[in-house]
XYZ file of C-alpha atoms in Angstrom:
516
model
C 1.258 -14.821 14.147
C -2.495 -14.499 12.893
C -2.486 -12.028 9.763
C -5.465 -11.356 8.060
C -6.244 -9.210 4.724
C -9.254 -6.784 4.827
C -10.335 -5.758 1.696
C -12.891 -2.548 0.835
C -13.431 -2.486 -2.299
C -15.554 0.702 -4.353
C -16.012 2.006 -7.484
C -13.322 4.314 -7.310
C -10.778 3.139 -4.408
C -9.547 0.018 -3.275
C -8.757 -0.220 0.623
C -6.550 -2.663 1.770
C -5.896 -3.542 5.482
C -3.398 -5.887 6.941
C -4.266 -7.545 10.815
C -1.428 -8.808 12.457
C -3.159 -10.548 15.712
C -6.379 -7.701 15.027
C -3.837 -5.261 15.355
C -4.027 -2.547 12.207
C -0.120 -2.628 10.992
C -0.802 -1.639 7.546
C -2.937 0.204 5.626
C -3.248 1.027 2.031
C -5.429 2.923 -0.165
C -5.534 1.936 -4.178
C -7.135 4.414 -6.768
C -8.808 2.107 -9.511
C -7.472 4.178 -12.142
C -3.750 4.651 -10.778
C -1.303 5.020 -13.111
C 2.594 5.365 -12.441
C 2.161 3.096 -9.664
C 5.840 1.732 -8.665
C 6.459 -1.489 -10.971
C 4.872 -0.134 -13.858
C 7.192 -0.087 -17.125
C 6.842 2.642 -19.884
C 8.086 3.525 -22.863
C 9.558 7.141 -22.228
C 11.177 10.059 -24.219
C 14.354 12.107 -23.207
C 13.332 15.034 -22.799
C 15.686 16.717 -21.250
C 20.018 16.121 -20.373
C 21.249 17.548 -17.049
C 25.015 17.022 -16.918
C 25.279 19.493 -13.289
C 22.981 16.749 -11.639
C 24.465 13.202 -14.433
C 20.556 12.919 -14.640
C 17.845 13.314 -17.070
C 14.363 14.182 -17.309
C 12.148 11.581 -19.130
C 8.441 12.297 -20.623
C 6.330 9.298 -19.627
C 3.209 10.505 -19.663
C 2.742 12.316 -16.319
C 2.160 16.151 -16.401
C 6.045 16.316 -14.893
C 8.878 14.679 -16.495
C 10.195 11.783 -14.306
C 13.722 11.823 -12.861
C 16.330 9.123 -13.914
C 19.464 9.395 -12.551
C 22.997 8.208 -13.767
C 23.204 5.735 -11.064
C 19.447 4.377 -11.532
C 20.304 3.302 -15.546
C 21.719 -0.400 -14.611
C 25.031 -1.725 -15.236
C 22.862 -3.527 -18.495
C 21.440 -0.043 -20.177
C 23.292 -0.445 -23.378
C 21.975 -4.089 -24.271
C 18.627 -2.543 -23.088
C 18.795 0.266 -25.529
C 19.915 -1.675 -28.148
C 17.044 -4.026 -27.578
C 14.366 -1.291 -27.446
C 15.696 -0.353 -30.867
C 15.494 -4.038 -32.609
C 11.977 -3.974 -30.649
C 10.754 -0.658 -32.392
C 12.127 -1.519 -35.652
C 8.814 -4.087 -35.833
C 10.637 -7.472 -36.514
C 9.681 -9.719 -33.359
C 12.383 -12.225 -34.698
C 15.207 -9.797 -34.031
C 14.191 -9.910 -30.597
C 15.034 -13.178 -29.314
C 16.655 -13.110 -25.899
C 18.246 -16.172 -26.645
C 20.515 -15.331 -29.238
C 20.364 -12.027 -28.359
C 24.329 -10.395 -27.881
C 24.737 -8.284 -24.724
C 26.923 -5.807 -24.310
C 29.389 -4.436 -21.943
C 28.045 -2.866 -18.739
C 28.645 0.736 -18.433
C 31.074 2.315 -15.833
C 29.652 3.395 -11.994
C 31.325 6.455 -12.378
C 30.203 7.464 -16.117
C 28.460 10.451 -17.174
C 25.086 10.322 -18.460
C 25.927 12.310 -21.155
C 27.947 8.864 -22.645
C 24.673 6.607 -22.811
C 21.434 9.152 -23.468
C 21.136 12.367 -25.666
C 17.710 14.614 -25.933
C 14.600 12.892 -28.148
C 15.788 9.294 -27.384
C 13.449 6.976 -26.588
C 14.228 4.239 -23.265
C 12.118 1.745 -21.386
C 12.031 2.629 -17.595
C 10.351 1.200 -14.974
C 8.596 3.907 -11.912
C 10.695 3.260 -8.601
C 9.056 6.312 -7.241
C 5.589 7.529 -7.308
C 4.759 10.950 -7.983
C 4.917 12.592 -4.452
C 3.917 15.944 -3.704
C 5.312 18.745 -6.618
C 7.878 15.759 -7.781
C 7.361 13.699 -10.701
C 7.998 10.113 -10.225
C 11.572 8.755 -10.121
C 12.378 5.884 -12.200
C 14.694 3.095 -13.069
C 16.102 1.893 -16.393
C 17.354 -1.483 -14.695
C 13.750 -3.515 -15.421
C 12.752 -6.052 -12.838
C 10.330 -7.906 -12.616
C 9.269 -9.662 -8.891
C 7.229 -13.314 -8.407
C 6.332 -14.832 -5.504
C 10.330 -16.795 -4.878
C 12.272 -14.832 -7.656
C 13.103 -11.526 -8.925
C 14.017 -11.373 -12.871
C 16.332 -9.346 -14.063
C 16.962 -9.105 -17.709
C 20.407 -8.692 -19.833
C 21.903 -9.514 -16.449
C 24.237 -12.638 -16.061
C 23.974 -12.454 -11.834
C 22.500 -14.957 -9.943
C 22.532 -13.363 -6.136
C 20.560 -14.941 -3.078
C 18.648 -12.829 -0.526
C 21.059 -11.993 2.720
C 17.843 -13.339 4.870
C 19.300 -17.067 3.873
C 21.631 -17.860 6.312
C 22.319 -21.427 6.033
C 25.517 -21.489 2.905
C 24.195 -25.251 2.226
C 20.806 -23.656 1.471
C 21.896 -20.557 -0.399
C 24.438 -23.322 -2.699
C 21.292 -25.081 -3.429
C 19.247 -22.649 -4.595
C 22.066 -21.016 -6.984
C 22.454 -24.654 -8.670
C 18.854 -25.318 -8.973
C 18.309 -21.524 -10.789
C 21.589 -21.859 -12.590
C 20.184 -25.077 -14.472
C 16.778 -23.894 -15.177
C 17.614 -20.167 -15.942
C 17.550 -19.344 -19.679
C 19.935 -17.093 -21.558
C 20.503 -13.828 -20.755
C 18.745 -13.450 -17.491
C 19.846 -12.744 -14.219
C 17.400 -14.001 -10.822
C 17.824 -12.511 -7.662
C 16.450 -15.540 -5.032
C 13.944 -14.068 -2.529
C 13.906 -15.079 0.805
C 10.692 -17.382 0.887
C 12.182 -19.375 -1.823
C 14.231 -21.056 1.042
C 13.593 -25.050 1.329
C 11.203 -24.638 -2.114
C 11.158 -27.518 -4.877
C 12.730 -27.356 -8.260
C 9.179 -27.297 -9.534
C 7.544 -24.538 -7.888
C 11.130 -22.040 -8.325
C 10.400 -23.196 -12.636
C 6.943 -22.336 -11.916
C 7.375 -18.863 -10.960
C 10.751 -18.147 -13.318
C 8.680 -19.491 -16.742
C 5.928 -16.749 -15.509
C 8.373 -14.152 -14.942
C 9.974 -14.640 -18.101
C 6.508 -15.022 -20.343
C 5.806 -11.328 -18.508
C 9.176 -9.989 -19.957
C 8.171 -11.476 -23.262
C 4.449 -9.966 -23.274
C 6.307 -6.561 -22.511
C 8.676 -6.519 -25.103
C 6.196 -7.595 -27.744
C 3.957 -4.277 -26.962
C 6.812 -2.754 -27.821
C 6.886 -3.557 -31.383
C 5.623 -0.308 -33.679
C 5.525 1.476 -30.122
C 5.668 5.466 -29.994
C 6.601 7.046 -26.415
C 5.059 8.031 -24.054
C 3.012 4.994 -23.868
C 2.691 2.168 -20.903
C 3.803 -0.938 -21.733
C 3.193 -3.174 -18.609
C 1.457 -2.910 -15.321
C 2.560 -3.836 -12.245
C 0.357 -6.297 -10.253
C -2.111 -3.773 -8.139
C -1.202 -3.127 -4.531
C -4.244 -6.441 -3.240
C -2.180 -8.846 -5.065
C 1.630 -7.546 -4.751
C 0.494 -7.591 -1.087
C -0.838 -11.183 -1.671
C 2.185 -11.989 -3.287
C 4.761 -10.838 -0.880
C 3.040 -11.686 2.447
C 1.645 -14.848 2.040
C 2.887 -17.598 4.332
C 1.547 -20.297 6.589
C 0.422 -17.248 9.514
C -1.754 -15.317 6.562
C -5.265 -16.766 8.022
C -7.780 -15.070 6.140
C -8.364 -12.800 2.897
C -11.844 -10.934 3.967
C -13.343 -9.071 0.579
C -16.633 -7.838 -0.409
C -16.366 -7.266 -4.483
C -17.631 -10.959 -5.855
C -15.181 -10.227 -8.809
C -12.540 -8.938 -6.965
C -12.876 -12.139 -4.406
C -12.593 -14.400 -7.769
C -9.253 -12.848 -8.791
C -7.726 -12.991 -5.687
C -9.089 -16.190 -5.369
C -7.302 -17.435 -8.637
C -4.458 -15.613 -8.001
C -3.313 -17.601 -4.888
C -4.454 -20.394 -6.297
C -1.598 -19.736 -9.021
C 0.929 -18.882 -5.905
C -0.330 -20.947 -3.315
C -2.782 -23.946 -4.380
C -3.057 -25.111 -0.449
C -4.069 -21.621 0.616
C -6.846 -20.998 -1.586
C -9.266 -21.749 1.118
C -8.390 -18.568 3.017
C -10.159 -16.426 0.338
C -13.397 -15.201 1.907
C -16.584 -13.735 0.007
C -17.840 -10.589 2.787
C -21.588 -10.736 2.565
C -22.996 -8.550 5.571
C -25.245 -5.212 5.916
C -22.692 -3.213 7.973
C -19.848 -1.942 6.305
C -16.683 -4.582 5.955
C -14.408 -2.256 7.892
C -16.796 -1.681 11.111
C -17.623 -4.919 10.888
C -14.014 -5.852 11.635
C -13.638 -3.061 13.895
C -10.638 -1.820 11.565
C -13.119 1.863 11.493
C -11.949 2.328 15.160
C -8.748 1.227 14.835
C -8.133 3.585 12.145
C -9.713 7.038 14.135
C -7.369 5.614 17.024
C -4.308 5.629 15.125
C -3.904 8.078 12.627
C -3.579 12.373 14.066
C -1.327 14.324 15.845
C -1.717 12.419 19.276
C -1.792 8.701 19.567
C -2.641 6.831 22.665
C -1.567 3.631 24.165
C -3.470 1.770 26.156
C -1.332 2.225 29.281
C -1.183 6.092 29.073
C 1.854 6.102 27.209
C 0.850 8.626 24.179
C 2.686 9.675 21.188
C 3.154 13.376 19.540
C 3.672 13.249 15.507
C 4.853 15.720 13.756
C 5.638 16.082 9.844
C 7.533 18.771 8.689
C 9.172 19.439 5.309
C 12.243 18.212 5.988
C 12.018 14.831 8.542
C 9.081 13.409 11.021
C 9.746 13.961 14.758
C 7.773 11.688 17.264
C 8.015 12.906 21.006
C 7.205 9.914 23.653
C 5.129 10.870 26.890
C 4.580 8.706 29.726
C 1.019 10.397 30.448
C -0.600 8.816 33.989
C 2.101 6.259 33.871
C 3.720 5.677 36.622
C 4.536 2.693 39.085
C 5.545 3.666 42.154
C 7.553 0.571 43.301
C 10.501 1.552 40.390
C 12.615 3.907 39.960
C 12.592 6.764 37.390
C 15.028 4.978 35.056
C 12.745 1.345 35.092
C 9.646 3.553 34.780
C 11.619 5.287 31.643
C 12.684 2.312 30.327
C 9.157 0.709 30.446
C 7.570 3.353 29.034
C 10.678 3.526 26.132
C 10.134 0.004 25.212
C 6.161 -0.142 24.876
C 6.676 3.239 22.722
C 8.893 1.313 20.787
C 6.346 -1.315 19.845
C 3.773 1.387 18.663
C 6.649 3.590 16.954
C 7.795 0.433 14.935
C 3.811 0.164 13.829
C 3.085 3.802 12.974
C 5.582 4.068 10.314
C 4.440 1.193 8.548
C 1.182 1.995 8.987
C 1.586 5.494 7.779
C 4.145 4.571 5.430
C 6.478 7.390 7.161
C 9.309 7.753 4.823
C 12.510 9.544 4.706
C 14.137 10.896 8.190
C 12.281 9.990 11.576
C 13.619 11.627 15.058
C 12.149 10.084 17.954
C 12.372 11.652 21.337
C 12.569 8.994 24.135
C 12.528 9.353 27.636
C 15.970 10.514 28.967
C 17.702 7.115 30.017
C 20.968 7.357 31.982
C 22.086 3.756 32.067
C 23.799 2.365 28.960
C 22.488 -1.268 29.417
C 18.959 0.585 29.098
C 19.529 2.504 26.103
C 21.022 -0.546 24.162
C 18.201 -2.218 25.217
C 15.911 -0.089 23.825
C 18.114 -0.067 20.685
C 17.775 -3.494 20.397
C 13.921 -3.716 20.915
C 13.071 -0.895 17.903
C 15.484 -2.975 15.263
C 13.345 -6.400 16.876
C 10.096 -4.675 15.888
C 10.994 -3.030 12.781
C 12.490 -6.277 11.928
C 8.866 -7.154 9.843
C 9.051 -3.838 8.308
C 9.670 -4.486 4.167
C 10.727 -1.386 3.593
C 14.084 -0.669 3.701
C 15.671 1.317 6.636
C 18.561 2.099 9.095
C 18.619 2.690 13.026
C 21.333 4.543 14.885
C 21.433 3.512 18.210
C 19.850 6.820 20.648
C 22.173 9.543 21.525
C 23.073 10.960 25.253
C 20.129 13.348 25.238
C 17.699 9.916 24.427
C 17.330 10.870 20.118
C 16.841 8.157 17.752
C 17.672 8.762 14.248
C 15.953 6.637 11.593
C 16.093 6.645 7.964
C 12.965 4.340 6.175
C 12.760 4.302 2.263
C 9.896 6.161 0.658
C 8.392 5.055 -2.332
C 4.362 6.117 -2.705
C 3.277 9.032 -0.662
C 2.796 8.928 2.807
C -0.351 7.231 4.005
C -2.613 10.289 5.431
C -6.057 9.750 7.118
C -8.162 12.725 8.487
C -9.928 11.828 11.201
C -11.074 14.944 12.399
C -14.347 15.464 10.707
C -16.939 18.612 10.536
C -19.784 18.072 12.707
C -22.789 17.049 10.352
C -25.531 18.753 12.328
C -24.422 22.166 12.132
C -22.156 21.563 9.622
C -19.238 23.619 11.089
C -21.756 27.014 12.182
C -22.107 25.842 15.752
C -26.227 25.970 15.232
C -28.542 23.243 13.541
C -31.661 23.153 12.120
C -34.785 22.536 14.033
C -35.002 18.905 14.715
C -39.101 19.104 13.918
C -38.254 19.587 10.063
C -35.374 16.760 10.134
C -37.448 14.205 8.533
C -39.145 16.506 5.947
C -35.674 17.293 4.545
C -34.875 14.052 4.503
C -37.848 12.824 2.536
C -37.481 16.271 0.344
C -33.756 14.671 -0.572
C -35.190 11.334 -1.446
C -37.813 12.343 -3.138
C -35.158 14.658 -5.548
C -33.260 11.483 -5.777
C -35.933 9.172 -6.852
C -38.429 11.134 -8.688
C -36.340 14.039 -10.591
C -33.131 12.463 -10.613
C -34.007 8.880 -11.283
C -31.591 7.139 -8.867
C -31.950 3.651 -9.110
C -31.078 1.199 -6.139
C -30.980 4.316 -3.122
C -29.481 3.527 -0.019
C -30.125 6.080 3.200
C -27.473 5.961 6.408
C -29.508 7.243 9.079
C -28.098 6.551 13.114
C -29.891 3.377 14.817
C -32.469 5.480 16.817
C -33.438 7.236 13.171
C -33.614 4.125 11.533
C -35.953 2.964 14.161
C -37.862 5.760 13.653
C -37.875 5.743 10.022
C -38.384 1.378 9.931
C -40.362 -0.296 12.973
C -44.227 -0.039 13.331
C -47.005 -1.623 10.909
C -46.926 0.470 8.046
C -43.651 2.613 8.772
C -42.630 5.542 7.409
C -40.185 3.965 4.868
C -43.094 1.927 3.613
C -45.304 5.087 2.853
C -42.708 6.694 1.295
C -42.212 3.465 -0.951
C -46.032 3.618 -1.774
C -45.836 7.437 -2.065
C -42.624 7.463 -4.633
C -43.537 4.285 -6.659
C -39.814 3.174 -6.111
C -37.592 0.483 -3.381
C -34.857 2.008 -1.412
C -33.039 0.546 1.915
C -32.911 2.224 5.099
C -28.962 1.470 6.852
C -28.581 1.880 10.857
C -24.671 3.408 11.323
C -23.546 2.989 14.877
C -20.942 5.639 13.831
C -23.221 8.285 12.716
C -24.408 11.216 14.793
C -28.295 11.109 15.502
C -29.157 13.699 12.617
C -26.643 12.881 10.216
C -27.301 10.967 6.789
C -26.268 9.934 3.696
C -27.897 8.686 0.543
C -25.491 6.058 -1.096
C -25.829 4.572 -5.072
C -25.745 0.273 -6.302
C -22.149 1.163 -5.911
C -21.871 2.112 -2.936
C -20.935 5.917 -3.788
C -22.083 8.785 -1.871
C -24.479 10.491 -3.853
C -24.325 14.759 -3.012
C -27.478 16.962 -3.100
C-alpha cells in the first residue's frame, strides 16, 4: 500500500493528512500552541477526593480539574509518589532509578481514599483531551512510547504486543529486552519491533529512558501545576507510529518544519530519510494534492460513493448512527439479497474510513441493508473487522443483528475531527443580493490600498478567481502594475480555482488571512 503524509503547515495550525493509495483516511488538525495534548506529563495538585465515584479531581493547569480515576493510578503509584517526593525535595542524587526501592503495587479493588488525600501533589500523564464541557482525563501510570518500545517506569513487566504471533519471535524479543533493560523499568514490545536487531531495540530503549530522566530532573524544586514534558506533536507521533516500508512520501511546505521531520526519521529510520519532501509550489499544498476535494467530499451529513451508494451521519449526544442507502444502485441481473449484500460490503469499506477519518469515538450504530441470509451477514461481519483491521484506535464489533444493526464501540481520545464544509456564499455574503459588479474592483483596490498605505502590511498576497486574476495581471502595463506604481509597495496577485468569481482574500508573509 502507497501512504503518503501531507503536511499544511501555518502560523497558528498544523494540518496533517494521511493518503493511503490517494485515498484521504486520516486527517488531523494540530494547534501550535496545544497544550494537554494526550502524552503530555504534568505535575498536578489534588484538588479534590470523591470517594462515591473512587476518583479525584486534579488541578493541572486547565480551567477544569482533570479526572483520575482509581483504576487509572497504576499498579506502581506508591513508588511513583514516593519518587515525586525525593524529586521535590531538590537532591537529584536521591533520585537514582537504579538503586531506587520500589514498593508494593496497590490492590485493583482499593479505594482511592488509601493512596491520595486533598493538596497532594502527583505526576500524571493526559490520556484524554479536554472534550467538550469535560476536563481532560488522565493517568498516573507514566509511559512513555518510541518507535519499537513502550517504557514503563517502576514496573518489573516485560509484555509483547498480541500482533506477534510467532512464540519463537515473541521469546526472542523478551531475552533480547530482558538483557539490555535497566533497573526498575518495565517495556511493553510494540508490534514493529518484530524481526528488529539488538542494536536498533538499545537504540530506542536508551532514548526512552534519557526522556524519563530529562522529566524527572524538571521536577526538582517543581511547584504544581506546572508541565513537565511534552509529548512528541501529532506530525511526528504520526511519523513515529506509521512509518514502514509502504510510507512513500512526507510532502511539507514549512522549510523548518521539513528539517525536523527530516532529522527526526533520520533518528527512527536512517534508510527512509529520502522520503522527506520540501513543497515549493504557488497553489496551495492541499489543492495541489487534490486532498481540498477530498475533504468537501467527505466530511457532512451525506456522503457519496462513487457507485450511488451514499451514507447518512448523524451525531447525537449519546452515540453516532450511520444509515446505508443504495441510491441509483441497482443491477438487475441479482437478486435483492446480492444487490444488498453488494451495496453492504462497499458501505463497509467507506464506514471503516469515516471513523478514522473523523476520529468518531465512543458508540457507532450502523444501519445496513436488511440481509436475510446468514452466510451474508457474517460476511459482512467479517469484511468491517478486515477494514477496520488498520484502524489504531482501539475498538469492538458485534456481529449485525436480525433487523441488519451493527454495534461498534471505537476509543475516543481528542475530540472528534469536525470540518464545515458548508460555507456562506462570499458574494452576497448570506443576504441573497450582491453588490454591483461595476464597483468590484474599486473595493478591491480601496482594501489594498488600507492594507498597504494606512496599515503598513508588508509582503500582501490577494486570492482573486482565475478569470479576476486575468483581469487584474495580463496586458502591458496591467492593473496590478499601476497599482504597484500608484502605492509605492510589491504585492502578489494568486488565481484560486476554488474561489467564486467575486470572492477574495488578502493573505500576510504567513500565510494568515488578514480581515478588513
Amino acid at each position: 500500500m502507497n501512504r503518503e503524509l501531507i503536511i499544511d503547515s501555518r502560523a497558528s495550525e498544523v494540518d496533517i493528512v494521511l493518503l493511503e493509495d490517494k485515498l484521504l483516511v486520516e486527517l488531523h488538525k494540530e494547534k501550535t500552541n496545544n497544550n494537554y495534548a494526550v502524552g503530555d506529563v504534568y505535575l498536578g495538585k489534588v484538588k479534590k477526593i470523591m470517594p462515591g465515584l473512587n476518583a479525584a479531581f486534579v488541578d493541572v493547569g486547565y480551567e477544569k480539574d482533570a479526572f483520575l480515576h482509581y483504576l487509572d493510578l497504576g499498579p506502581q503509584i506508591k513508588s511513583l509518589n514516593k519518587y515525586v517526593k525525593l524529586a521535590l525535595s531538590g537532591k537529584p542524587e536521591a533520585v537514582s532509578m537504579e538503586n531506587f526501592r520500589i514498593e508494593t503495587d496497590i490492590e485493583k479493588t482499593g479505594k482511592i481514599t488509601q493512596v491520595l488525600a486533598s493538596g497532594a501533589q502527583i505526576l500524571v500523564q493526559i490520556a484524554k483531551e479536554p472534550i467538550s464541557t469535560k476536563g481532560p482525563r488522565i493517568s498516573s501510570e507514566i509511559s512513555f512510547a518510541g518507535r519499537y518500545l513502550v517504557l514503563v517506569p517502576f514496573s518489573t513487566r516485560i509484555s509483547v504486543s498480541q500482533k506477534i504471533r510467532s512464540s519463537e519471535e515473541r521469546n526472542r524479543l523478551k531475552r533480547l529486552i530482558q538483557s539490555i533493560k535497566p533497573n526498575n523499568y518495565g517495556v511493553i514490545i510494540r508490534t514493529v519491533a518484530e524481526n528488529k536487531k539488538v542494536a536498533e531495540l538499545d537504540a530506542d530503549l536508551r532514548n526512552l529512558v534519557e526522556k524519563w530522566e530529562k522529566t524527572t530532573a524538571k521536577l526538582i524544586n517543581a511547584k504544581a501545576p506546572v508541565k513537565i514534558m511534552s509529548e512528541l506533536d501529532r506530525t511526528s507521533a504520526i511519523l513515529r507510529d506509521l512509518l514502514n516500508e509502504s510510507f512513500n512520501n512526507v510532502h511539507v511546505n514549512d522549510p523548518s518544519l521539513y528539517e525536523e521531520i527530516k532529522s527526526f526519521i533520520q533518528t527512527i529510520a536512517p534508510q527512509k530519510a529520502d522520503i522527506v519532501k520540501l513543497y515549493k509550489g504557488k497553489a496551495p499544498i492541499f489543492e495541489y494534492f487534490g486532498v481540498d476535494k477530498q475533504i468537501k467530499g467527505l466530511f457532512g451529513k451525506t456522503v457519496t460513493i462513487r457507485s450511488g451508494v451514499y451514507l447518512i451521519i448523524e451525531h447525537t449526544e449519546a452515540m453516532h448512527v450511520i444509515d446505508v442507502n443504495s441510491g441509483h444502485r441497482v443491477n438487475k441481473e441479482n437478486s435483492q439479497e446480492e444487490n444488498a449484500l453488494e451495496v453492504n460490503l462497499e458501505a463497509a469499506a467507506e464506514i471503516a474510513r469515516q471513523l478514522r477519518l473523523r476520529d468518531m469515538g465512543g458508540i457507532i450504530v450502523i444501519d445496513f441493508i436488511d440481509m436475510h441470509d446468514s452466510k451474508h451477514r457474517r460476511e459482512l461481519y467479517q469484511k468491517l473487522k478486515d477494514e477496520m483491521a488498520r484502524d489504531h484506535a482501539k475498538h469492538t464489533i458485534l456481529p449485525p443483528s436480525k433487523f441488519g444493526l451493527v454495534q461498534i464501540t471505537r476509543q475516543r481520545v481528542r475530540p472528534e475531527m469536525n470540518v464545515e464544509i458548508l460555507e456562506r456564499c462570499p458574494v452576497c455574503d448570506g443576504s441573497g443580493k450582491i453588490k454591483p459588479s461595476i464597483l468590484f474592483i474599486d473595493e478591491i483596490e480601496n482594501n489594498l490600498k488600507y492594507l498597504l498605505q494606512d496599515q503598513n502590511e508588508k509582503g500582501v498576497t490577494l486570492a482573486v478567481h482565475p478569470y479576476m486574476h486575468a483581469y487584474l495581471t495580463k496586458g502591458l502595463i496591467s492593473r496590478s502594475i499601476k497599482w504597484m506604481w500608484k502605492y509605492r509597495k510589491i504585492f502578489k496577485i494568486n488565481a484560486m480555482k476554488n474561489y467564486h468569481m467575486l470572492d477574495y482574500k488578502f493573505f500576510n508573509q504567513n500565510n494568515d488571512e488578514l480581515t478588513i
